[in-house]
Short mmCIF file of C-alpha atoms and ligand atoms in Angstrom, two decimals:
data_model
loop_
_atom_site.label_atom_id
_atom_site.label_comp_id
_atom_site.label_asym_id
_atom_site.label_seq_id
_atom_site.Cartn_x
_atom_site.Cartn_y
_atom_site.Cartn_z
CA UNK I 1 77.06 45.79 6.88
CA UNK I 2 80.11 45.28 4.71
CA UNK I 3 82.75 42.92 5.60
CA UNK I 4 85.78 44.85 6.09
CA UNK I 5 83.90 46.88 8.48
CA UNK I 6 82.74 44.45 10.60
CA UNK I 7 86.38 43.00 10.71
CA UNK I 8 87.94 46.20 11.24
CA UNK I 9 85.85 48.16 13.15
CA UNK I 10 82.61 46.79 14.34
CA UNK I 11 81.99 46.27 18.23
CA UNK I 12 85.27 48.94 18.88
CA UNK I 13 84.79 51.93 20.75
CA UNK I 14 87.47 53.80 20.53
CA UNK I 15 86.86 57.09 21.97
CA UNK I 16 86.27 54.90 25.16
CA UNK I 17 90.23 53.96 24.60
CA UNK I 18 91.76 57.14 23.85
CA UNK I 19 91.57 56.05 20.23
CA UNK I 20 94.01 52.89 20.70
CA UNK I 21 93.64 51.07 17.20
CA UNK I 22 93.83 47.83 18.81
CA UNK I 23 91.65 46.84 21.21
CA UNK I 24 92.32 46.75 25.04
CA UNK I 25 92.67 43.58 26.33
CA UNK I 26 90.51 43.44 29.40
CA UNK I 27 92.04 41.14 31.61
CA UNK I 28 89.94 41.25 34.77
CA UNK I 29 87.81 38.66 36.28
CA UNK I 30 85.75 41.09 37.78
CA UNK I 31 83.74 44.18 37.46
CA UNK I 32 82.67 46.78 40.33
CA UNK I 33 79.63 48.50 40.88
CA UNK I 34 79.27 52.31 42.26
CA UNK I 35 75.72 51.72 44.24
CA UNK I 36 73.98 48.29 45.70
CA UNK I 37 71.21 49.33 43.09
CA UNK I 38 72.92 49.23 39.69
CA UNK I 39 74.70 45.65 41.22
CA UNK I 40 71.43 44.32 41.54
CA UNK I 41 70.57 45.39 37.52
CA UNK I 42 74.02 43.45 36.91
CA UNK I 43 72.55 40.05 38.91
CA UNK I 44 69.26 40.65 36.96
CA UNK I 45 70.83 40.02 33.49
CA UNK I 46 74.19 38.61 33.45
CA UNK I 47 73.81 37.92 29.68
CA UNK I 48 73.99 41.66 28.69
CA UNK I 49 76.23 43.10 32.10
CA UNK I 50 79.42 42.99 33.02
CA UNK I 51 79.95 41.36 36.25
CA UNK I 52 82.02 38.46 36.16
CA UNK I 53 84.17 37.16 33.19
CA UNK I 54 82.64 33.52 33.45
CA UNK I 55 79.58 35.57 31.89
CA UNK I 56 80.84 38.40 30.00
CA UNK I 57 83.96 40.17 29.14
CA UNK I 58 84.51 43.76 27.02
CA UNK I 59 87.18 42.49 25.05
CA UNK I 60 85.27 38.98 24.53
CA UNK I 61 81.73 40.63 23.68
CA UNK I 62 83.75 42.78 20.75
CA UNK I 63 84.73 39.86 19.54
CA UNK I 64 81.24 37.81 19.49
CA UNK I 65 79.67 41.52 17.69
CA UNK I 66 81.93 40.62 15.13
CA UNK I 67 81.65 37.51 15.21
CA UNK I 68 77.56 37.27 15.14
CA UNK I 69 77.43 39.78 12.04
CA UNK I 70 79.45 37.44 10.28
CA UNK I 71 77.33 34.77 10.57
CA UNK I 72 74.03 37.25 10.24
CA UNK I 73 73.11 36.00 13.57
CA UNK I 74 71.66 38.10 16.47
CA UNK I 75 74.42 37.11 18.67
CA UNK I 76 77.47 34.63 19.77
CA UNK I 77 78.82 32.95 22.89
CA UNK I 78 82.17 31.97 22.81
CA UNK I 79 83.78 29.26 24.30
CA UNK I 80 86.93 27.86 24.83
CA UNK I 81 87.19 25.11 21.76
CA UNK I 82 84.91 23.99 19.31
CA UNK I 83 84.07 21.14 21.20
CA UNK I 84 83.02 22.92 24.07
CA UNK I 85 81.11 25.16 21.77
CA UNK I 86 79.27 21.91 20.30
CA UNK I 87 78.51 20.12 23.70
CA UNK I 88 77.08 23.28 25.09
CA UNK I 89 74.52 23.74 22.29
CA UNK I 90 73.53 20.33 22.55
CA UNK I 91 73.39 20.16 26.22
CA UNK I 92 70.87 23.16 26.27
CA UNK I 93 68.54 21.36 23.26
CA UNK I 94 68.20 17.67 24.89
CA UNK I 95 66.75 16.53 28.33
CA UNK I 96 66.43 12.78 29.08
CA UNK I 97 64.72 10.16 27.35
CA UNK I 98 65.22 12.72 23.69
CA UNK I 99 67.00 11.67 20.53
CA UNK I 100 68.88 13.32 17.88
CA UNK I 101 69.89 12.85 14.38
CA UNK I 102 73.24 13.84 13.76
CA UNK I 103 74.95 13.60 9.88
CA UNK I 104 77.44 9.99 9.90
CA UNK I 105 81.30 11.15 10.21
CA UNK I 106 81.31 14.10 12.10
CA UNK I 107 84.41 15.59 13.68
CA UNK I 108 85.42 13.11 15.97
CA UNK I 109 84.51 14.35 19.28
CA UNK I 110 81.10 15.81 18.19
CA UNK I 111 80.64 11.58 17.35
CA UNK I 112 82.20 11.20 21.00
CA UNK I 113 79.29 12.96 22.50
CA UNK I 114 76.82 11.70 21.50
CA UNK I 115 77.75 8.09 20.82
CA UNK I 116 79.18 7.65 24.05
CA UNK I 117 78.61 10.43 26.44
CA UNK I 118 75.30 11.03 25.88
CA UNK I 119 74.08 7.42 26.54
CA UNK I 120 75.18 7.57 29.84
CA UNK I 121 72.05 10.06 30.23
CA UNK I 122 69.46 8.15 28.59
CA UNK I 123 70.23 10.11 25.17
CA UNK I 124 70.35 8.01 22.16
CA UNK I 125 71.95 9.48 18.19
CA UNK I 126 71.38 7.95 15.40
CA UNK I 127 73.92 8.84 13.08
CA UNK I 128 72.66 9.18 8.70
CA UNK I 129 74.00 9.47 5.68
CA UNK I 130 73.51 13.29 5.38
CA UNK I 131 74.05 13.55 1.35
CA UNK I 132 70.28 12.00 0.65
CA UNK I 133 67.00 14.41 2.96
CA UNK I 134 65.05 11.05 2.65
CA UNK I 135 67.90 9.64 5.19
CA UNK I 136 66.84 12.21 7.97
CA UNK I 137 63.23 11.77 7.55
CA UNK I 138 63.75 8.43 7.96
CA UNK I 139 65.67 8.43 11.16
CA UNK I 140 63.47 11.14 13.16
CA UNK I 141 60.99 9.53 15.81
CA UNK I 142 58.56 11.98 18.25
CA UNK I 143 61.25 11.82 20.47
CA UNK I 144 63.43 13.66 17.70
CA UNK I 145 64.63 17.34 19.24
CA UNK I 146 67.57 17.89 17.89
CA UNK I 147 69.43 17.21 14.32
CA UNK I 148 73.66 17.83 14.25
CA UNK I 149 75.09 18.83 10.63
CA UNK I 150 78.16 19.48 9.47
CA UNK I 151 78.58 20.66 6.60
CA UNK I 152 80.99 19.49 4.58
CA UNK I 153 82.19 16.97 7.75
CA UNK I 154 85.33 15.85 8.62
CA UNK I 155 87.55 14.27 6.56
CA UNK I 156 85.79 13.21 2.95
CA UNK I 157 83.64 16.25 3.14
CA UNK I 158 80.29 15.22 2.30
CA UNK I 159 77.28 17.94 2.44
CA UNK I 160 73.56 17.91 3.44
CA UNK I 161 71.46 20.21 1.87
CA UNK I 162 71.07 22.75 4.91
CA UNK I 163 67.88 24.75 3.66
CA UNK I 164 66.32 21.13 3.02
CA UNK I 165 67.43 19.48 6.56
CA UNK I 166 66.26 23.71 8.26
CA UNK I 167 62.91 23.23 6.82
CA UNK I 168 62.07 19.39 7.49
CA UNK I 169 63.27 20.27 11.32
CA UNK I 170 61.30 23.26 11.44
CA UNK I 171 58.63 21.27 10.38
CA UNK I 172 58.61 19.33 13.25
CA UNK I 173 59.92 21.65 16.20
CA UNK I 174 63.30 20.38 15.95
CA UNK I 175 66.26 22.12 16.36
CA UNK I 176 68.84 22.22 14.14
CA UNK I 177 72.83 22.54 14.52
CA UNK I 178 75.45 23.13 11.88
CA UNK I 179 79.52 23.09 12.22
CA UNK I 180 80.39 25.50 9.59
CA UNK I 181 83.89 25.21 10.60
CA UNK I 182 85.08 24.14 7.45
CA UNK I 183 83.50 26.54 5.02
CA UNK I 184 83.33 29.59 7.37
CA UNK I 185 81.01 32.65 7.57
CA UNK I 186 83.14 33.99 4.15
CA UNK I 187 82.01 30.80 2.17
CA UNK I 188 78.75 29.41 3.92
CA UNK I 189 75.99 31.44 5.71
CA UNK I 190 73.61 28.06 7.13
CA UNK I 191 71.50 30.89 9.64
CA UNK I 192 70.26 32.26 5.93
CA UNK I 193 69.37 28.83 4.93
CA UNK I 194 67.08 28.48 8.21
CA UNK I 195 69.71 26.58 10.57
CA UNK I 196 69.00 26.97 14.37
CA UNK I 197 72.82 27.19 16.29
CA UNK I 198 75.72 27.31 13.73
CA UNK I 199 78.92 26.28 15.86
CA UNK I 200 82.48 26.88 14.98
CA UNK I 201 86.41 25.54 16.13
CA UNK I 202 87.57 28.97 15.73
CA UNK I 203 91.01 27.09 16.58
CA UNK I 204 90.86 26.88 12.72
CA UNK I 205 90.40 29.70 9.80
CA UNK I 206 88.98 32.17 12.17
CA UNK I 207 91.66 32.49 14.24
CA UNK I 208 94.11 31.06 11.35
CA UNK I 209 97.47 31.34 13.29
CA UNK I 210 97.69 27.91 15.16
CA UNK I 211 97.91 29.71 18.54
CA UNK I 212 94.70 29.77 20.30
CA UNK I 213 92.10 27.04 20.46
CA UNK I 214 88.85 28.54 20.86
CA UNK I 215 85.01 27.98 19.82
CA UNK I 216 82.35 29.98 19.00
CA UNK I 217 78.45 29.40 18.86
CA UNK I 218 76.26 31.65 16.63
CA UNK I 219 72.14 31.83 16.94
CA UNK I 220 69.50 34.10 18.37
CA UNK I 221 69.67 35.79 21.31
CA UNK I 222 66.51 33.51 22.86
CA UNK I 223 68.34 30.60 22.07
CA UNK I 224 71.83 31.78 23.25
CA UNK I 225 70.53 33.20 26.86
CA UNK I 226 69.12 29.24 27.03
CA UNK I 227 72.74 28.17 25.93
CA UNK I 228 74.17 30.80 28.43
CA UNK I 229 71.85 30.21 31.38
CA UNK I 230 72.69 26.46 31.06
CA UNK I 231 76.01 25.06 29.89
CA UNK I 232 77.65 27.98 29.02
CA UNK I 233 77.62 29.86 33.19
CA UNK I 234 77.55 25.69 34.82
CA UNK I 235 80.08 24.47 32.28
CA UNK I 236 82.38 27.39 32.73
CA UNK I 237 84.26 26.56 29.60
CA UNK I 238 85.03 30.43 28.36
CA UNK I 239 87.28 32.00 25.95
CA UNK I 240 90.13 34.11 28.21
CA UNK I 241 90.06 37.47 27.18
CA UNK I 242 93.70 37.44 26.17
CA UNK I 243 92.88 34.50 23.53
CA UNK I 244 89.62 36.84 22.35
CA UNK I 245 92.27 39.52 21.70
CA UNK I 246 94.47 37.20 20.02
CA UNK I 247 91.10 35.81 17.82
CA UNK I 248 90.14 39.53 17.32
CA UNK I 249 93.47 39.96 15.22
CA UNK I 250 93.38 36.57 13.44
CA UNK I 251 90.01 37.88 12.05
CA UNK I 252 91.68 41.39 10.49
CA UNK I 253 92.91 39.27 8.06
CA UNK I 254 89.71 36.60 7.57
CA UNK I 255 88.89 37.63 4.11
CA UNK I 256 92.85 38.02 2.62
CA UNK I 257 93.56 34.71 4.34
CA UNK I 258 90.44 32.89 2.77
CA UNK I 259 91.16 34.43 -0.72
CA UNK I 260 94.35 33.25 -1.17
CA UNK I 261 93.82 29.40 0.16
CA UNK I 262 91.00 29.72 -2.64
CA UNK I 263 93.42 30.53 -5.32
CA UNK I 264 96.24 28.16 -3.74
CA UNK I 265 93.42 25.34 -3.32
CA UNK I 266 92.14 25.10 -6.65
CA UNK I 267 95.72 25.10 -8.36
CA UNK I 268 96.90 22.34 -5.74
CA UNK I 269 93.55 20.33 -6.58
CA UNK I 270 94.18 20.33 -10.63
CA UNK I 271 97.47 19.12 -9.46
CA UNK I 272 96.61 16.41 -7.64
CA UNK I 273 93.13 15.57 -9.56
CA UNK I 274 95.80 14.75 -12.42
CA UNK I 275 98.34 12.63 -10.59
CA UNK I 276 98.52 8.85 -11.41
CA UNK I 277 99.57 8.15 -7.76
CA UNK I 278 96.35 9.76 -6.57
CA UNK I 279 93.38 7.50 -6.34
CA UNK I 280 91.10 9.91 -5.21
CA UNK I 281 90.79 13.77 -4.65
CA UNK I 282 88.03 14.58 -1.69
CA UNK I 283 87.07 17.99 -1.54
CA UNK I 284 84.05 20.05 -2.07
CA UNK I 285 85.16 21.79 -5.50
CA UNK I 286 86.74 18.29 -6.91
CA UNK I 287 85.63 17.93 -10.83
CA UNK I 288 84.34 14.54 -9.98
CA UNK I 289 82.21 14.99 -6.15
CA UNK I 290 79.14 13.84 -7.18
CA UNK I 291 77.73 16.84 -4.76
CA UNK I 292 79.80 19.74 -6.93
CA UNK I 293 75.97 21.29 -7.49
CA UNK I 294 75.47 21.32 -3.93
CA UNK I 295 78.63 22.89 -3.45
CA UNK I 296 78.05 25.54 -6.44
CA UNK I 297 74.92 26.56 -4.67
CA UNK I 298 75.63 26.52 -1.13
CA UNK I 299 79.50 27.51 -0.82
CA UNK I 300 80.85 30.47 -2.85
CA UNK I 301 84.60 29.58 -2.31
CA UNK I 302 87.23 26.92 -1.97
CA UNK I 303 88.87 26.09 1.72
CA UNK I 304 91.89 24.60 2.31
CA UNK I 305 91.11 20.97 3.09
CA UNK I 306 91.51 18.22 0.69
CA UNK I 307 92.06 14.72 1.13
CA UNK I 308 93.97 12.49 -0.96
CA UNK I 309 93.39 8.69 -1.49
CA UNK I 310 96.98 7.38 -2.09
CA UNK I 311 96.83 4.82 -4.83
CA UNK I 312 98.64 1.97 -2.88
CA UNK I 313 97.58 -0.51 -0.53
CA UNK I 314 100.93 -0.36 1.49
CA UNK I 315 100.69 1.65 4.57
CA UNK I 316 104.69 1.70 4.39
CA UNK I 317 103.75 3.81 0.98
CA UNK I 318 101.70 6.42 2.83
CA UNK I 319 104.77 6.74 5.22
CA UNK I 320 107.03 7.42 2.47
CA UNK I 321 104.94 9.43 0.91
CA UNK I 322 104.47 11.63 4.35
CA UNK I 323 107.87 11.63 5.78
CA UNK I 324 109.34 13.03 2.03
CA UNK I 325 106.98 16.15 2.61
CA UNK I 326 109.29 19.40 3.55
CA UNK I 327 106.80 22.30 3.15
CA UNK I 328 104.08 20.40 5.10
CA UNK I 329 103.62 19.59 8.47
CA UNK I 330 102.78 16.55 9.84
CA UNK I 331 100.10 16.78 13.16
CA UNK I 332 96.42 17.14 13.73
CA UNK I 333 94.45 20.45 12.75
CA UNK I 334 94.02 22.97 10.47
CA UNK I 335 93.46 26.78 9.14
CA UNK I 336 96.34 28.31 9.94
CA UNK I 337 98.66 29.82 8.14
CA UNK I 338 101.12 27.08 7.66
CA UNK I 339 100.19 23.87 5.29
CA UNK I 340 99.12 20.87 7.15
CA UNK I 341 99.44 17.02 6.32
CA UNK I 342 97.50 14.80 8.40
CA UNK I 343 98.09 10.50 7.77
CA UNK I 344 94.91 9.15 8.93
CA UNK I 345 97.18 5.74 9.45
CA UNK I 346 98.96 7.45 12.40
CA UNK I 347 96.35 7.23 14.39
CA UNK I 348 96.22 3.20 13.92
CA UNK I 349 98.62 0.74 14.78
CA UNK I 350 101.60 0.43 11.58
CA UNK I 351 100.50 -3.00 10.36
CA UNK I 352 96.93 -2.30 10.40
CA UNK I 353 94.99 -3.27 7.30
CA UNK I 354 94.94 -0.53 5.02
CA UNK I 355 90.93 -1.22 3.76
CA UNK I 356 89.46 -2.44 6.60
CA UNK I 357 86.01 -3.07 5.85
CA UNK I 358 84.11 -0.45 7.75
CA UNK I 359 85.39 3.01 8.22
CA UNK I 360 88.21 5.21 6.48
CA UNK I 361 90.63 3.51 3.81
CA UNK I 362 94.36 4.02 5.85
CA UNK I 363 95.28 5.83 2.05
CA UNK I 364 93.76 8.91 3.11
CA UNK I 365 96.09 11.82 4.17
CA UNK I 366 94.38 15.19 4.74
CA UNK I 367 96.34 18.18 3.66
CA UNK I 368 95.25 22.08 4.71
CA UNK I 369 96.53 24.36 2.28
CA UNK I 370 98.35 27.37 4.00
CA UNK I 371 99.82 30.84 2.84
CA UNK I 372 102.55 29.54 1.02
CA UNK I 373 103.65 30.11 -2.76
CA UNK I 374 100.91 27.46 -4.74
CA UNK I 375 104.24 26.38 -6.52
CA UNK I 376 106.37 25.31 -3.43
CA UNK I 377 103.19 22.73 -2.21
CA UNK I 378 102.68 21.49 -5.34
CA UNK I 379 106.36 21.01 -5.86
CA UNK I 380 106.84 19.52 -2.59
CA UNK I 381 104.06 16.96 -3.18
CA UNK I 382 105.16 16.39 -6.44
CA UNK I 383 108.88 14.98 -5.10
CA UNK I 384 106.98 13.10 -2.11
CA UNK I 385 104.84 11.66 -4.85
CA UNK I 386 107.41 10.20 -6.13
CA UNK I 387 108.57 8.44 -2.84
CA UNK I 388 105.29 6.56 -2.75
C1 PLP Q 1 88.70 20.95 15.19
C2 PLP Q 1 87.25 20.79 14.95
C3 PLP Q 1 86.32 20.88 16.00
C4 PLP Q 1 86.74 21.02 17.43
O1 PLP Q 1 87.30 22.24 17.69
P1 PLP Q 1 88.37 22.50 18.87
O2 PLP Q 1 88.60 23.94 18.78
O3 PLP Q 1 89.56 21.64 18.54
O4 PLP Q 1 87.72 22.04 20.13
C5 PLP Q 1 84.98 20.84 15.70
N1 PLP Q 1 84.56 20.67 14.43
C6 PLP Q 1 85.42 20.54 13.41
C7 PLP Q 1 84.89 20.35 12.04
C8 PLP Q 1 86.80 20.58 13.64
O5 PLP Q 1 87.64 20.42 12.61
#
């Protein structure tokens, strides 16, 4: 199936809409039966019927059609954020007294989860440096059901070989998640590469217009109708149909959007990659990420996301640097259409040490490349720059 059909027409009926283009927006919580007898073939499968929107929608379900062939998945739940997306694919793969291996740094409330909620019912993680397989062999026991990637993660963008980790869980019964939020469907495909459940914040490029928050959870239909049957009808934590709608018509645009922050992207990161205030460049297609063969065979185009290492050790610098920015905005997020710069020092107290010995250097501001001209960013970091 090519891609411009599945974001333009697949899952649409639209001689059952009188030919509208767009897609009715379903908004009812309910649907009503003609006879007691095809009600009770609704109660026997919720999964596939329409009955209540807690289960399924019409507008939602064209949504995860698209949304499953993108991922060349049998199917797709959707939820309403990523994180709810994430917790209910782990909830369904872990009962008491299990552990899972989950890849060090993930997005921060995927680390939440399972460092602190998950404790509380007798679920221990241990978290691994995901760049090196030996690292996950290492840290699964027989209790081992369940191993968390994402790929690249949060922040400094590190990768795990997916195909690797897919066949060493396999291996041994164990499930396997991915967050391919970063990379999306366009640039990553981890269900080809044997991964389990591939989960996304579709608050980010999918959608790509910072107005909906949303998540969506990709796999085969066995696995989802466990996901479904579980957290998904208990947890109640849907996508409205009015933000599937909204999602339906951020995806027209998927593949135009993800082309251009490609082209924007690597122009932005020869900019910076030269700059003498710039101590480091992360990001996937850097010249110097040590992973850049990893990334040649397992991503086939740039996203948005890089994160610079200001060369100071002032946090007063960083501020400088951050409040000069005109064409970027400064808050949490990312993916949409608009450029993004996020200070990882805002999150800290303002005369925190800058290297503190464990965690992220307070240097590090994350920028998402938008839709603008690449010569407005890279002129607008060029005159913060020189702030620093
Ligand atoms: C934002 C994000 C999430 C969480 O998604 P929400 O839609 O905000 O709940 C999960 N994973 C990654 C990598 C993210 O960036």
């Amino acid at each position: 199936m090519d891609l411009s059909y599945i974001l333009n027409h697949l899952g649409e009926e639209r001689e059952g809409y009188h030919g509208a283009v767009s897609p009715p927006l379903m908004q009812s919580s309910i649907f009503a039966y003609p006879t007691v007898a095809r009600m009770r073939t609704g109660f026997a499968d919720e999964f596939a019927e329409h009955l209540y929107t807690r289960g399924n929608n019409p507008t939602v379900a064209i949504l995860r059609k698209k949304m499953a062939a993108l991922e060349g998945a049998e199917d797709c739940l959707a939820f309403g954020s990523g994180a709810a997306a994430i917790s209910a694919a782990v909830f369904a793969s872990i009962r008491a007294g299990d552990h899972v291996v989950c890849v060090a740094r993930p997005y921060s409330w995927t680390r939440s989860l399972l460092r602190d909620l998950l404790p509380k019912f007798g679920v221990a993680t241990t978290f691994v440096d995901g760049t090196d397989i030996g690292n996950f062999e290492e840290a699964i026991t027989d209790g081992t059901r369940l191993v968390v990637l994402e790929s690249p993660n949060s922040m400094t963008y590190e990768q795990q070989d997916l195909a690797a980790v897919a066949r060493l869980a396999r291996g041994r019964g164990i499930r396997t998640l991915c967050d391919n939020s970063f990379a999306t469907p366009l640039n990553q495909s981890p269900i080809a590469l044997g991964i389990d459940l591939v989960a996304h914040s579709a608050t980010k490029y999918l959608n790509g217009h910072s107005d909906v928050v949303a998540g969506l959870l990709c796999g085969s239909e066995a696995l989802l109708r466990e996901v479904f049957k579980g957290p998904y009808m208990t947890f109640g934590a849907i996508l409205s149909p009015h933000d599937a709608w909204l999602l339906i018509r951020g995806l027209r645009t998927l593949a135009v959007r993800m082309e251009r922050v490609a082209a924007t992207t690597m122009r932005v990161l020869g900019f910076l990659e030269a700059h003498p205030k710039i101590r480091r460049v992360h990001h996937p297609h850097a010249t110097d990420n040590p992973q850049l063969g990893l990334t040649r065979r397992q991503i086939s185009g740039a996203s948005g996301m890089i994160t610079i290492d200001l060369a100071t050790d002032e946090v007063a610098a960083v501020e400088r640097f951050c409040d000069a920015l005109r064409r970027f905005l400064m808050t949490v997020s990312w993916g949409g259409y608009e450029s993004l710069a996020f200070p990882v020092c805002a999150v800290f107290p303002p005369d925190a040490p800058l290297r503190a010995t464990a965690g992220l250097p307070l240097s590090l501001v994350r920028l998402s490349i938008g839709l603008e001209d690449a010569d407005v960013l890279i002129g607008d970091l060029a005159q913060a720059l020189d702030k620093l």
